[in-house]
């Protein structure tokens, strides 16, 4: 395959992968708080700054790994090259579980947005269909 992604394309892809969809799901409750925690209020900017710094360090680590092991495979390949097959196997399964749980969180978040959009048009879904996973426990 021909490599068609440029410097800016890869930078945007990396930022999107690092930030993820959690920023859309948790910003409101992080600012306002809830029954079980106090909100950050205007200090959310500091929280985002510290988180961006930590994510930047993680991105630099991945960039260093990619330069040392220039093959496809993500964390599995890097662990295989550095720590061996057992650790790579554990990390591979960890990634599968991580992506599965992350997809559930994104689906719950975006379904909440979609339910709100339907409410604007006067369409109401049954409560049992719109209850999130945290409320069902």
mmCIF file of N, CA and C in Angstrom:
data_model
loop_
_atom_site.group_PDB
_atom_site.id
_atom_site.type_symbol
_atom_site.label_atom_id
_atom_site.label_comp_id
_atom_site.label_asym_id
_atom_site.label_seq_id
_atom_site.Cartn_x
_atom_site.Cartn_y
_atom_site.Cartn_z
ATOM 1 N N UNK A 1 0.827 -1.180 0.000
ATOM 2 C CA UNK A 1 0.000 0.000 0.000
ATOM 3 C C UNK A 1 0.875 1.248 0.000
ATOM 4 N N UNK A 2 0.373 2.256 -0.640
ATOM 5 C CA UNK A 2 1.075 3.521 -0.694
ATOM 6 C C UNK A 2 0.773 4.324 0.564
ATOM 7 N N UNK A 3 1.790 4.900 1.159
ATOM 8 C CA UNK A 3 1.607 5.733 2.348
ATOM 9 C C UNK A 3 1.122 7.109 1.910
ATOM 10 N N UNK A 4 -0.098 7.448 2.338
ATOM 11 C CA UNK A 4 -0.693 8.699 1.880
ATOM 12 C C UNK A 4 -0.930 9.698 3.006
ATOM 13 N N UNK A 5 -0.691 9.315 4.239
ATOM 14 C CA UNK A 5 -0.919 10.230 5.350
ATOM 15 C C UNK A 5 0.300 11.113 5.553
ATOM 16 N N UNK A 6 0.046 12.392 5.671
ATOM 17 C CA UNK A 6 1.124 13.345 5.894
ATOM 18 C C UNK A 6 1.326 13.643 7.370
ATOM 19 N N UNK A 7 2.192 14.612 7.623
ATOM 20 C CA UNK A 7 2.525 14.988 8.994
ATOM 21 C C UNK A 7 1.299 15.502 9.751
ATOM 22 N N UNK A 8 0.503 16.355 9.112
ATOM 23 C CA UNK A 8 -0.669 16.930 9.776
ATOM 24 C C UNK A 8 -1.771 15.897 9.951
ATOM 25 N N UNK A 9 -1.912 14.981 8.982
ATOM 26 C CA UNK A 9 -2.916 13.925 9.096
ATOM 27 C C UNK A 9 -2.628 13.032 10.299
ATOM 28 N N UNK A 10 -1.381 12.635 10.435
ATOM 29 C CA UNK A 10 -1.005 11.772 11.554
ATOM 30 C C UNK A 10 -1.095 12.493 12.891
ATOM 31 N N UNK A 11 -0.773 13.777 12.897
ATOM 32 C CA UNK A 11 -0.901 14.550 14.138
ATOM 33 C C UNK A 11 -2.359 14.630 14.573
ATOM 34 N N UNK A 12 -3.263 14.916 13.634
ATOM 35 C CA UNK A 12 -4.690 14.983 13.958
ATOM 36 C C UNK A 12 -5.213 13.623 14.406
ATOM 37 N N UNK A 13 -4.771 12.552 13.754
ATOM 38 C CA UNK A 13 -5.184 11.207 14.142
ATOM 39 C C UNK A 13 -4.693 10.869 15.547
ATOM 40 N N UNK A 14 -3.469 11.242 15.850
ATOM 41 C CA UNK A 14 -2.919 10.994 17.180
ATOM 42 C C UNK A 14 -3.639 11.767 18.261
ATOM 43 N N UNK A 15 -3.943 13.028 17.999
ATOM 44 C CA UNK A 15 -4.671 13.834 18.989
ATOM 45 C C UNK A 15 -6.066 13.259 19.207
ATOM 46 N N UNK A 16 -6.721 12.845 18.145
ATOM 47 C CA UNK A 16 -8.045 12.236 18.285
ATOM 48 C C UNK A 16 -8.008 10.939 19.073
ATOM 49 N N UNK A 17 -6.961 10.139 18.866
ATOM 50 C CA UNK A 17 -6.840 8.884 19.612
ATOM 51 C C UNK A 17 -6.526 9.130 21.077
ATOM 52 N N UNK A 18 -5.744 10.153 21.364
ATOM 53 C CA UNK A 18 -5.371 10.438 22.751
ATOM 54 C C UNK A 18 -6.545 11.041 23.512
ATOM 55 N N UNK A 19 -7.216 12.009 22.918
ATOM 56 C CA UNK A 19 -8.331 12.661 23.604
ATOM 57 C C UNK A 19 -9.510 11.700 23.735
ATOM 58 N N UNK A 20 -9.875 11.045 22.663
ATOM 59 C CA UNK A 20 -10.978 10.100 22.711
ATOM 60 C C UNK A 20 -12.324 10.774 22.855
ATOM 61 N N UNK A 21 -13.333 9.967 23.080
ATOM 62 C CA UNK A 21 -14.696 10.482 23.190
ATOM 63 C C UNK A 21 -15.075 10.823 24.619
ATOM 64 N N UNK A 22 -14.244 10.486 25.575
ATOM 65 C CA UNK A 22 -14.558 10.751 26.973
ATOM 66 C C UNK A 22 -14.726 12.220 27.278
ATOM 67 N N UNK A 23 -14.048 13.067 26.520
ATOM 68 C CA UNK A 23 -14.161 14.505 26.761
ATOM 69 C C UNK A 23 -15.583 14.992 26.497
ATOM 70 N N UNK A 24 -16.293 14.339 25.595
ATOM 71 C CA UNK A 24 -17.667 14.741 25.303
ATOM 72 C C UNK A 24 -18.641 14.203 26.346
ATOM 73 N N UNK A 25 -18.289 13.101 26.973
ATOM 74 C CA UNK A 25 -19.205 12.447 27.904
ATOM 75 C C UNK A 25 -19.085 12.962 29.328
ATOM 76 N N UNK A 26 -17.914 13.413 29.721
ATOM 77 C CA UNK A 26 -17.701 13.684 31.145
ATOM 78 C C UNK A 26 -17.470 15.149 31.493
ATOM 79 N N UNK A 27 -17.413 16.034 30.525
ATOM 80 C CA UNK A 27 -17.105 17.429 30.821
ATOM 81 C C UNK A 27 -18.159 18.079 31.711
ATOM 82 N N UNK A 28 -19.426 17.865 31.416
ATOM 83 C CA UNK A 28 -20.494 18.488 32.200
ATOM 84 C C UNK A 28 -20.486 18.055 33.651
ATOM 85 N N UNK A 29 -20.359 16.741 33.890
ATOM 86 C CA UNK A 29 -20.362 16.270 35.277
ATOM 87 C C UNK A 29 -19.064 16.630 35.987
ATOM 88 N N UNK A 30 -17.970 16.766 35.256
ATOM 89 C CA UNK A 30 -16.716 17.182 35.888
ATOM 90 C C UNK A 30 -16.791 18.633 36.349
ATOM 91 N N UNK A 31 -17.477 19.475 35.599
ATOM 92 C CA UNK A 31 -17.617 20.880 35.979
ATOM 93 C C UNK A 31 -18.646 21.047 37.094
ATOM 94 N N UNK A 32 -19.819 20.440 36.925
ATOM 95 C CA UNK A 32 -20.921 20.658 37.868
ATOM 96 C C UNK A 32 -20.854 19.771 39.094
ATOM 97 N N UNK A 33 -20.263 18.597 38.964
ATOM 98 C CA UNK A 33 -20.254 17.663 40.080
ATOM 99 C C UNK A 33 -21.506 16.813 40.073
ATOM 100 N N UNK A 34 -21.666 16.058 41.125
ATOM 101 C CA UNK A 34 -22.824 15.182 41.229
ATOM 102 C C UNK A 34 -23.066 14.823 42.679
ATOM 103 N N UNK A 35 -23.900 13.820 42.879
ATOM 104 C CA UNK A 35 -24.234 13.407 44.241
ATOM 105 C C UNK A 35 -23.031 12.811 44.959
ATOM 106 N N UNK A 36 -22.126 12.214 44.211
ATOM 107 C CA UNK A 36 -20.997 11.526 44.838
ATOM 108 C C UNK A 36 -19.665 12.266 44.730
ATOM 109 N N UNK A 37 -19.634 13.404 44.063
ATOM 110 C CA UNK A 37 -18.378 14.157 43.968
ATOM 111 C C UNK A 37 -18.646 15.652 43.769
ATOM 112 N N UNK A 38 -17.654 16.430 44.150
ATOM 113 C CA UNK A 38 -17.734 17.886 44.002
ATOM 114 C C UNK A 38 -17.212 18.250 42.619
ATOM 115 N N UNK A 39 -17.851 19.185 41.960
ATOM 116 C CA UNK A 39 -17.420 19.606 40.641
ATOM 117 C C UNK A 39 -16.192 20.492 40.680
ATOM 118 N N UNK A 40 -15.471 20.534 39.580
ATOM 119 C CA UNK A 40 -14.251 21.333 39.499
ATOM 120 C C UNK A 40 -14.546 22.795 39.212
ATOM 121 N N UNK A 41 -15.695 23.073 38.623
ATOM 122 C CA UNK A 41 -16.026 24.457 38.286
ATOM 123 C C UNK A 41 -15.056 25.020 37.263
ATOM 124 N N UNK A 42 -14.634 26.276 37.434
ATOM 125 C CA UNK A 42 -13.714 26.883 36.477
ATOM 126 C C UNK A 42 -12.330 26.226 36.467
ATOM 127 N N UNK A 43 -12.007 25.478 37.516
ATOM 128 C CA UNK A 43 -10.701 24.815 37.574
ATOM 129 C C UNK A 43 -10.601 23.648 36.601
ATOM 130 N N UNK A 44 -11.664 23.395 35.852
ATOM 131 C CA UNK A 44 -11.615 22.330 34.853
ATOM 132 C C UNK A 44 -10.528 22.610 33.822
ATOM 133 N N UNK A 45 -10.222 23.881 33.601
ATOM 134 C CA UNK A 45 -9.161 24.253 32.662
ATOM 135 C C UNK A 45 -7.821 23.707 33.150
ATOM 136 N N UNK A 46 -7.577 23.801 34.451
ATOM 137 C CA UNK A 46 -6.343 23.256 35.026
ATOM 138 C C UNK A 46 -6.329 21.737 34.875
ATOM 139 N N UNK A 47 -7.472 21.096 35.118
ATOM 140 C CA UNK A 47 -7.566 19.646 34.966
ATOM 141 C C UNK A 47 -7.270 19.229 33.529
ATOM 142 N N UNK A 48 -7.845 19.944 32.571
ATOM 143 C CA UNK A 48 -7.584 19.633 31.171
ATOM 144 C C UNK A 48 -6.116 19.861 30.823
ATOM 145 N N UNK A 49 -5.520 20.912 31.370
ATOM 146 C CA UNK A 49 -4.108 21.180 31.108
ATOM 147 C C UNK A 49 -3.203 20.078 31.634
ATOM 148 N N UNK A 50 -3.452 19.633 32.866
ATOM 149 C CA UNK A 50 -2.643 18.549 33.438
ATOM 150 C C UNK A 50 -2.842 17.239 32.677
ATOM 151 N N UNK A 51 -4.076 16.987 32.290
ATOM 152 C CA UNK A 51 -4.357 15.783 31.518
ATOM 153 C C UNK A 51 -3.696 15.845 30.148
ATOM 154 N N UNK A 52 -3.722 17.006 29.512
ATOM 155 C CA UNK A 52 -3.064 17.167 28.211
ATOM 156 C C UNK A 52 -1.562 16.945 28.332
ATOM 157 N N UNK A 53 -0.971 17.414 29.417
ATOM 158 C CA UNK A 53 0.456 17.200 29.644
ATOM 159 C C UNK A 53 0.769 15.707 29.783
ATOM 160 N N UNK A 54 -0.033 14.998 30.570
ATOM 161 C CA UNK A 54 0.171 13.558 30.741
ATOM 162 C C UNK A 54 -0.028 12.812 29.424
ATOM 163 N N UNK A 55 -1.048 13.190 28.655
ATOM 164 C CA UNK A 55 -1.287 12.557 27.356
ATOM 165 C C UNK A 55 -0.157 12.858 26.382
ATOM 166 N N UNK A 56 0.398 14.053 26.466
ATOM 167 C CA UNK A 56 1.542 14.395 25.619
ATOM 168 C C UNK A 56 2.745 13.522 25.922
ATOM 169 N N UNK A 57 3.002 13.266 27.208
ATOM 170 C CA UNK A 57 4.102 12.371 27.573
ATOM 171 C C UNK A 57 3.856 10.954 27.057
ATOM 172 N N UNK A 58 2.612 10.481 27.162
ATOM 173 C CA UNK A 58 2.282 9.154 26.643
ATOM 174 C C UNK A 58 2.471 9.102 25.125
ATOM 175 N N UNK A 59 2.089 10.170 24.434
ATOM 176 C CA UNK A 59 2.260 10.222 22.981
ATOM 177 C C UNK A 59 3.736 10.205 22.604
ATOM 178 N N UNK A 60 4.563 10.898 23.371
ATOM 179 C CA UNK A 60 6.003 10.879 23.101
ATOM 180 C C UNK A 60 6.589 9.488 23.313
ATOM 181 N N UNK A 61 6.091 8.769 24.314
ATOM 182 C CA UNK A 61 6.547 7.391 24.531
ATOM 183 C C UNK A 61 6.181 6.512 23.341
ATOM 184 N N UNK A 62 4.946 6.637 22.851
ATOM 185 C CA UNK A 62 4.540 5.863 21.684
ATOM 186 C C UNK A 62 5.354 6.248 20.452
ATOM 187 N N UNK A 63 5.682 7.509 20.298
ATOM 188 C CA UNK A 63 6.505 7.937 19.164
ATOM 189 C C UNK A 63 7.894 7.316 19.246
ATOM 190 N N UNK A 64 8.445 7.247 20.446
ATOM 191 C CA UNK A 64 9.760 6.626 20.622
ATOM 192 C C UNK A 64 9.700 5.130 20.313
ATOM 193 N N UNK A 65 8.650 4.459 20.787
ATOM 194 C CA UNK A 65 8.481 3.038 20.474
ATOM 195 C C UNK A 65 8.347 2.823 18.972
ATOM 196 N N UNK A 66 7.569 3.673 18.306
ATOM 197 C CA UNK A 66 7.361 3.533 16.866
ATOM 198 C C UNK A 66 8.652 3.737 16.095
ATOM 199 N N UNK A 67 9.529 4.598 16.598
ATOM 200 C CA UNK A 67 10.820 4.804 15.936
ATOM 201 C C UNK A 67 11.742 3.603 16.150
ATOM 202 N N UNK A 68 11.656 2.974 17.318
ATOM 203 C CA UNK A 68 12.524 1.831 17.612
ATOM 204 C C UNK A 68 12.030 0.550 16.952
ATOM 205 N N UNK A 69 10.713 0.357 16.857
ATOM 206 C CA UNK A 69 10.122 -0.850 16.281
ATOM 207 C C UNK A 69 9.181 -0.410 15.160
ATOM 208 N N UNK A 70 9.708 -0.193 13.949
ATOM 209 C CA UNK A 70 8.891 0.388 12.875
ATOM 210 C C UNK A 70 8.023 -0.630 12.132
ATOM 211 N N UNK A 71 7.188 -1.361 12.862
ATOM 212 C CA UNK A 71 6.230 -2.278 12.245
ATOM 213 C C UNK A 71 4.859 -2.018 12.863
ATOM 214 N N UNK A 72 3.812 -2.446 12.175
ATOM 215 C CA UNK A 72 2.455 -2.259 12.692
ATOM 216 C C UNK A 72 2.207 -3.208 13.859
ATOM 217 N N UNK A 73 1.362 -2.797 14.789
ATOM 218 C CA UNK A 73 1.029 -3.696 15.876
ATOM 219 C C UNK A 73 0.783 -3.030 17.203
ATOM 220 N N UNK A 74 1.044 -1.761 17.327
ATOM 221 C CA UNK A 74 0.745 -1.006 18.532
ATOM 222 C C UNK A 74 1.473 -1.550 19.746
ATOM 223 N N UNK A 75 0.817 -1.481 20.893
ATOM 224 C CA UNK A 75 1.450 -1.835 22.161
ATOM 225 C C UNK A 75 1.861 -3.301 22.203
ATOM 226 N N UNK A 76 1.128 -4.172 21.518
ATOM 227 C CA UNK A 76 1.491 -5.588 21.490
ATOM 228 C C UNK A 76 2.883 -5.779 20.898
ATOM 229 N N UNK A 77 3.130 -5.173 19.751
ATOM 230 C CA UNK A 77 4.420 -5.324 19.088
ATOM 231 C C UNK A 77 5.543 -4.717 19.907
ATOM 232 N N UNK A 78 5.287 -3.570 20.520
ATOM 233 C CA UNK A 78 6.315 -2.934 21.335
ATOM 234 C C UNK A 78 6.649 -3.794 22.551
ATOM 235 N N UNK A 79 5.638 -4.359 23.186
ATOM 236 C CA UNK A 79 5.878 -5.227 24.343
ATOM 237 C C UNK A 79 6.584 -6.506 23.923
ATOM 238 N N UNK A 80 6.233 -7.039 22.758
ATOM 239 C CA UNK A 80 6.883 -8.256 22.267
ATOM 240 C C UNK A 80 8.369 -8.016 22.032
ATOM 241 N N UNK A 81 8.690 -6.869 21.441
ATOM 242 C CA UNK A 81 10.095 -6.562 21.156
ATOM 243 C C UNK A 81 10.882 -6.266 22.429
ATOM 244 N N UNK A 82 10.256 -5.648 23.410
ATOM 245 C CA UNK A 82 10.984 -5.222 24.605
ATOM 246 C C UNK A 82 10.929 -6.223 25.751
ATOM 247 N N UNK A 83 9.790 -6.889 25.936
ATOM 248 C CA UNK A 83 9.592 -7.684 27.150
ATOM 249 C C UNK A 83 9.289 -9.156 26.913
ATOM 250 N N UNK A 84 9.063 -9.560 25.684
ATOM 251 C CA UNK A 84 8.832 -10.970 25.406
ATOM 252 C C UNK A 84 7.380 -11.304 25.110
ATOM 253 N N UNK A 85 7.180 -12.594 24.802
ATOM 254 C CA UNK A 85 5.889 -13.047 24.307
ATOM 255 C C UNK A 85 4.798 -13.059 25.378
ATOM 256 N N UNK A 86 5.106 -13.447 26.604
ATOM 257 C CA UNK A 86 4.085 -13.512 27.652
ATOM 258 C C UNK A 86 3.513 -12.133 27.964
ATOM 259 N N UNK A 87 4.377 -11.161 28.146
ATOM 260 C CA UNK A 87 3.911 -9.797 28.439
ATOM 261 C C UNK A 87 3.129 -9.246 27.249
ATOM 262 N N UNK A 88 3.587 -9.529 26.039
ATOM 263 C CA UNK A 88 2.871 -9.062 24.849
ATOM 264 C C UNK A 88 1.488 -9.700 24.762
ATOM 265 N N UNK A 89 1.381 -10.974 25.119
ATOM 266 C CA UNK A 89 0.090 -11.659 25.110
ATOM 267 C C UNK A 89 -0.863 -11.010 26.112
ATOM 268 N N UNK A 90 -0.367 -10.712 27.307
ATOM 269 C CA UNK A 90 -1.188 -10.057 28.334
ATOM 270 C C UNK A 90 -1.635 -8.680 27.852
ATOM 271 N N UNK A 91 -0.727 -7.922 27.276
ATOM 272 C CA UNK A 91 -1.067 -6.583 26.788
ATOM 273 C C UNK A 91 -2.047 -6.657 25.620
ATOM 274 N N UNK A 92 -1.890 -7.653 24.757
ATOM 275 C CA UNK A 92 -2.834 -7.824 23.652
ATOM 276 C C UNK A 92 -4.253 -8.051 24.142
ATOM 277 N N UNK A 93 -4.419 -8.930 25.125
ATOM 278 C CA UNK A 93 -5.752 -9.159 25.685
ATOM 279 C C UNK A 93 -6.253 -7.947 26.450
ATOM 280 N N UNK A 94 -5.342 -7.256 27.121
ATOM 281 C CA UNK A 94 -5.726 -6.026 27.812
ATOM 282 C C UNK A 94 -6.272 -4.997 26.822
ATOM 283 N N UNK A 95 -5.650 -4.887 25.666
ATOM 284 C CA UNK A 95 -6.131 -3.938 24.654
ATOM 285 C C UNK A 95 -7.512 -4.317 24.141
ATOM 286 N N UNK A 96 -7.742 -5.617 23.938
ATOM 287 C CA UNK A 96 -9.059 -6.057 23.472
ATOM 288 C C UNK A 96 -10.133 -5.693 24.492
ATOM 289 N N UNK A 97 -9.867 -5.965 25.771
ATOM 290 C CA UNK A 97 -10.831 -5.638 26.822
ATOM 291 C C UNK A 97 -11.007 -4.123 26.935
ATOM 292 N N UNK A 98 -9.900 -3.396 26.839
ATOM 293 C CA UNK A 98 -9.960 -1.929 26.930
ATOM 294 C C UNK A 98 -10.819 -1.335 25.822
ATOM 295 N N UNK A 99 -10.644 -1.820 24.601
ATOM 296 C CA UNK A 99 -11.440 -1.292 23.495
ATOM 297 C C UNK A 99 -12.909 -1.666 23.648
ATOM 298 N N UNK A 100 -13.202 -2.853 24.153
ATOM 299 C CA UNK A 100 -14.596 -3.260 24.345
ATOM 300 C C UNK A 100 -15.279 -2.378 25.386
ATOM 301 N N UNK A 101 -14.615 -2.132 26.510
ATOM 302 C CA UNK A 101 -15.200 -1.294 27.556
ATOM 303 C C UNK A 101 -15.306 0.157 27.080
ATOM 304 N N UNK A 102 -14.300 0.630 26.370
ATOM 305 C CA UNK A 102 -14.346 1.994 25.839
ATOM 306 C C UNK A 102 -15.493 2.192 24.870
ATOM 307 N N UNK A 103 -15.764 1.190 24.048
ATOM 308 C CA UNK A 103 -16.882 1.294 23.109
ATOM 309 C C UNK A 103 -18.219 1.371 23.829
ATOM 310 N N UNK A 104 -18.351 0.654 24.944
ATOM 311 C CA UNK A 104 -19.593 0.718 25.717
ATOM 312 C C UNK A 104 -19.795 2.127 26.268
ATOM 313 N N UNK A 105 -18.740 2.709 26.812
ATOM 314 C CA UNK A 105 -18.849 4.060 27.374
ATOM 315 C C UNK A 105 -19.213 5.079 26.297
ATOM 316 N N UNK A 106 -18.612 4.956 25.129
ATOM 317 C CA UNK A 106 -18.929 5.873 24.029
ATOM 318 C C UNK A 106 -20.371 5.673 23.564
ATOM 319 N N UNK A 107 -20.817 4.431 23.475
ATOM 320 C CA UNK A 107 -22.192 4.163 23.043
ATOM 321 C C UNK A 107 -23.203 4.736 24.027
ATOM 322 N N UNK A 108 -22.946 4.592 25.324
ATOM 323 C CA UNK A 108 -23.856 5.148 26.330
ATOM 324 C C UNK A 108 -23.899 6.666 26.215
ATOM 325 N N UNK A 109 -22.736 7.278 26.038
ATOM 326 C CA UNK A 109 -22.677 8.733 25.941
ATOM 327 C C UNK A 109 -23.437 9.244 24.721
ATOM 328 N N UNK A 110 -23.157 8.684 23.569
ATOM 329 C CA UNK A 110 -23.796 9.177 22.360
ATOM 330 C C UNK A 110 -25.274 8.816 22.295
ATOM 331 N N UNK A 111 -25.678 7.705 22.920
ATOM 332 C CA UNK A 111 -27.109 7.398 22.956
ATOM 333 C C UNK A 111 -27.854 8.405 23.824
ATOM 334 N N UNK A 112 -27.184 8.923 24.857
ATOM 335 C CA UNK A 112 -27.794 9.978 25.666
ATOM 336 C C UNK A 112 -28.002 11.237 24.829
ATOM 337 N N UNK A 113 -27.005 11.587 24.021
ATOM 338 C CA UNK A 113 -27.157 12.737 23.124
ATOM 339 C C UNK A 113 -28.295 12.509 22.134
ATOM 340 N N UNK A 114 -28.383 11.303 21.594
ATOM 341 C CA UNK A 114 -29.419 10.991 20.612
ATOM 342 C C UNK A 114 -30.806 11.041 21.247
ATOM 343 N N UNK A 115 -30.930 10.544 22.477
ATOM 344 C CA UNK A 115 -32.203 10.613 23.193
ATOM 345 C C UNK A 115 -32.615 12.063 23.419
ATOM 346 N N UNK A 116 -31.660 12.914 23.766
ATOM 347 C CA UNK A 116 -31.949 14.342 23.918
ATOM 348 C C UNK A 116 -32.403 14.970 22.617
ATOM 349 N N UNK A 117 -31.793 14.558 21.511
ATOM 350 C CA UNK A 117 -32.198 15.069 20.201
ATOM 351 C C UNK A 117 -33.623 14.640 19.866
ATOM 352 N N UNK A 118 -33.956 13.381 20.160
ATOM 353 C CA UNK A 118 -35.322 12.916 19.913
ATOM 354 C C UNK A 118 -36.330 13.666 20.772
ATOM 355 N N UNK A 119 -35.950 13.998 22.010
ATOM 356 C CA UNK A 119 -36.844 14.755 22.894
ATOM 357 C C UNK A 119 -37.173 16.129 22.319
ATOM 358 N N UNK A 120 -36.223 16.733 21.626
ATOM 359 C CA UNK A 120 -36.470 18.038 21.002
ATOM 360 C C UNK A 120 -37.604 17.942 19.985
ATOM 361 N N UNK A 121 -37.672 16.818 19.273
ATOM 362 C CA UNK A 121 -38.702 16.632 18.256
ATOM 363 C C UNK A 121 -39.969 15.983 18.806
ATOM 364 N N UNK A 122 -40.041 15.813 20.127
ATOM 365 C CA UNK A 122 -41.239 15.251 20.742
ATOM 366 C C UNK A 122 -41.323 13.742 20.681
ATOM 367 N N UNK A 123 -40.243 13.085 20.347
ATOM 368 C CA UNK A 123 -40.218 11.622 20.309
ATOM 369 C C UNK A 123 -39.567 11.118 21.595
ATOM 370 N N UNK A 124 -40.301 10.317 22.358
ATOM 371 C CA UNK A 124 -39.796 9.840 23.641
ATOM 372 C C UNK A 124 -39.667 8.325 23.610
ATOM 373 N N UNK A 125 -38.491 7.849 23.941
ATOM 374 C CA UNK A 125 -38.256 6.412 24.021
ATOM 375 C C UNK A 125 -38.643 5.915 25.408
ATOM 376 N N UNK A 126 -39.016 4.635 25.535
ATOM 377 C CA UNK A 126 -39.359 4.101 26.856
ATOM 378 C C UNK A 126 -38.158 4.160 27.808
ATOM 379 N N UNK A 127 -38.444 4.302 29.098
ATOM 380 C CA UNK A 127 -37.377 4.441 30.092
ATOM 381 C C UNK A 127 -36.466 3.227 30.118
ATOM 382 N N UNK A 128 -37.033 2.032 29.975
ATOM 383 C CA UNK A 128 -36.208 0.829 30.032
ATOM 384 C C UNK A 128 -35.207 0.775 28.879
ATOM 385 N N UNK A 129 -35.500 1.471 27.815
ATOM 386 C CA UNK A 129 -34.610 1.476 26.660
ATOM 387 C C UNK A 129 -33.521 2.534 26.780
ATOM 388 N N UNK A 130 -33.755 3.539 27.590
ATOM 389 C CA UNK A 130 -32.787 4.634 27.694
ATOM 390 C C UNK A 130 -32.002 4.635 28.993
ATOM 391 N N UNK A 131 -32.192 3.658 29.865
ATOM 392 C CA UNK A 131 -31.462 3.600 31.126
ATOM 393 C C UNK A 131 -30.021 3.202 30.850
ATOM 394 N N UNK A 132 -29.077 3.940 31.410
ATOM 395 C CA UNK A 132 -27.672 3.624 31.167
ATOM 396 C C UNK A 132 -27.205 2.495 32.081
ATOM 397 N N UNK A 133 -26.028 1.988 31.812
ATOM 398 C CA UNK A 133 -25.507 0.824 32.525
ATOM 399 C C UNK A 133 -25.271 1.113 34.000
ATOM 400 N N UNK A 134 -24.988 2.359 34.386
ATOM 401 C CA UNK A 134 -24.744 2.680 35.791
ATOM 402 C C UNK A 134 -26.026 2.632 36.607
ATOM 403 N N UNK A 135 -27.160 2.913 35.983
ATOM 404 C CA UNK A 135 -28.438 2.925 36.695
ATOM 405 C C UNK A 135 -29.023 1.532 36.854
ATOM 406 N N UNK A 136 -28.562 0.584 36.081
ATOM 407 C CA UNK A 136 -29.147 -0.753 36.101
ATOM 408 C C UNK A 136 -28.504 -1.665 37.123
ATOM 409 N N UNK A 137 -27.446 -1.227 37.762
ATOM 410 C CA UNK A 137 -26.751 -2.096 38.724
ATOM 411 C C UNK A 137 -27.493 -2.141 40.031
#
